[in-house]
Coordinates of C-alpha atoms in Angstrom, one line a residue:
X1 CA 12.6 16.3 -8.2
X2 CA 15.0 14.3 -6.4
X3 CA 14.5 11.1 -4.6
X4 CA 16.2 11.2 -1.2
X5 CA 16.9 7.4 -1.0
X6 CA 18.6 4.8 -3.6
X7 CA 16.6 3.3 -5.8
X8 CA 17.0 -0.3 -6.4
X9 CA 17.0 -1.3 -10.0
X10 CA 14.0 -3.6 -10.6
X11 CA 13.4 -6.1 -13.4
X12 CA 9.7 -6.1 -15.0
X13 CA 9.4 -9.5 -13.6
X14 CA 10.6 -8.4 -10.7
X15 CA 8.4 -5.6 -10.0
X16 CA 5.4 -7.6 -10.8
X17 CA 6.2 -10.0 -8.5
X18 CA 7.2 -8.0 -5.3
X19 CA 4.0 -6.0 -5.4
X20 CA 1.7 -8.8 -6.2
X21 CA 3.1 -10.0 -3.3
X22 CA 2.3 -7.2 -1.1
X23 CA -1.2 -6.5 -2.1
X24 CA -1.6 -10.0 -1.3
X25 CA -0.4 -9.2 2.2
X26 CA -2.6 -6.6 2.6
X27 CA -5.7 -8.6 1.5
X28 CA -4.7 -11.5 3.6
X29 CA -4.0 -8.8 6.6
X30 CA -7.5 -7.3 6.0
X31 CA -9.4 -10.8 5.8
X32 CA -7.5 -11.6 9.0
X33 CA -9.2 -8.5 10.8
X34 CA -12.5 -10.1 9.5
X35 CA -12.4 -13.2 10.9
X36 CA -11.4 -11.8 13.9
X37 CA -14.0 -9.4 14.0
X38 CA -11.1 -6.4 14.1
X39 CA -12.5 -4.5 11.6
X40 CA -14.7 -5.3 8.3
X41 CA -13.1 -3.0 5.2
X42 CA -14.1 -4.2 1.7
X43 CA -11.7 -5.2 -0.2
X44 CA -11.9 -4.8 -4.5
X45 CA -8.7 -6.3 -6.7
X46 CA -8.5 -5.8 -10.0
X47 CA -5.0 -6.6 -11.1
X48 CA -2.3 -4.1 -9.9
X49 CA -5.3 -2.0 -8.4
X50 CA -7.0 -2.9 -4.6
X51 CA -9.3 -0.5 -3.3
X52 CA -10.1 -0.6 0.6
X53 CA -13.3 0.5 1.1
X54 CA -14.1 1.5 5.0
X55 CA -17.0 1.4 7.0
X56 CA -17.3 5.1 7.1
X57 CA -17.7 5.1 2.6
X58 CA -14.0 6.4 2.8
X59 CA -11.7 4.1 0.4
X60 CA -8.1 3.8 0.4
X61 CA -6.8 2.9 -3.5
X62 CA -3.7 1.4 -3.6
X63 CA -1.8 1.2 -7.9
X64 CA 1.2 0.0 -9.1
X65 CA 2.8 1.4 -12.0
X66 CA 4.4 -0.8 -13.8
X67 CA 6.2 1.8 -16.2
X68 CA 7.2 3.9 -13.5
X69 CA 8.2 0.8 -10.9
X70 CA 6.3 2.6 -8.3
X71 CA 3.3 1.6 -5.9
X72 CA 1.2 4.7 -5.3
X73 CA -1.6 4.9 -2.7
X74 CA -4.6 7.5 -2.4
X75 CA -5.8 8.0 0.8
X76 CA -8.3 10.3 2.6
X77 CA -4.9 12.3 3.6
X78 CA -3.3 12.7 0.2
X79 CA -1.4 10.8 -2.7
X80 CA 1.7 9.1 -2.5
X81 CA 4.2 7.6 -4.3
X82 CA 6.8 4.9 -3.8
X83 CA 9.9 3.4 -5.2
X84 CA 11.5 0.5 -4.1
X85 CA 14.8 0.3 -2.2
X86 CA 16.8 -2.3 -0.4
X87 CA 13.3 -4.1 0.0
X88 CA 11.3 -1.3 1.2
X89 CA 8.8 0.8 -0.9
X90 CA 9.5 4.8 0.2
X91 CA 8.3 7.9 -0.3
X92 CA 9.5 9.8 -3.4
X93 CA 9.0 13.0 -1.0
X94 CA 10.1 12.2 2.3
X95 CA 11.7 8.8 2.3
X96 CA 8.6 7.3 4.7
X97 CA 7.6 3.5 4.5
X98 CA 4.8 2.7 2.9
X99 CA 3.2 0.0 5.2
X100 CA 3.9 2.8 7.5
X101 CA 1.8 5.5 6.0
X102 CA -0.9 2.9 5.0
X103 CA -1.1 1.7 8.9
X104 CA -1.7 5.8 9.7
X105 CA -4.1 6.4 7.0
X106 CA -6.0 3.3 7.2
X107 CA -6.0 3.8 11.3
X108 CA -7.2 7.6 10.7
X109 CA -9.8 6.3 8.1
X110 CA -10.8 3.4 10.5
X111 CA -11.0 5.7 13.8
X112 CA -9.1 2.8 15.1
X113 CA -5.3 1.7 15.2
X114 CA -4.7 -0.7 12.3
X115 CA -0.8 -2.2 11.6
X116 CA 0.2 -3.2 8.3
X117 CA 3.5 -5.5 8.5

């Protein structure tokens, strides 16, 4: 299989600290939506693992993988994985974005439009 992007060369420290940081996002994104009475998704962290739970009982489980350097996410519409590259996490298949794809599958999930940034 070959990656259709560059893949930028991650220290363990660094890894671990880039995707902390973006599940935090996310959380803080989703808690956001709560207050303002957007949308109320459930919200389970357990280390490198969150797991967005909707209001229809559909989840959306987003994993890092620490050996691999990747961020996978599992989603009504499929499983993805993600490298990191030039500050973006992509697709290992197509090269998409990953906040990208989690806006579209948590909107399809949602029956709603939801934007991760």
């Amino acid at each position: 299989m070959s990656i259709p992007f560059e893949v930028t060369p991650l220290a363990d420290a660094e890894y671990r600290s880039i995707t902390a940081g973006l599940l935090s996002r996310i959380e803080a994104t989703i808690d956001r939506w709560l207050q303002d009475d957007v949308i109320d998704i459930d919200t389970q962290r357990s280390g490198g693992l969150l797991e967005l739970g909707f209001p229809d009982g559909s989840k959306i489980v987003l994993n890092t993988q620490p050996p691999l350097h990747e961020l996978w996410m599992a989603a009504r519409g499929g499983g993805y994985h993600y490298k990191y590259s030039a500050g973006r996490w992509l697709d290992t298949r197509d090269g998409g974005e990953f906040l990208a794809a989690l806006s579209a599958c948590a909107s399809e999930q949602a029956g709603r439009p939801l934007r991760f940034e």
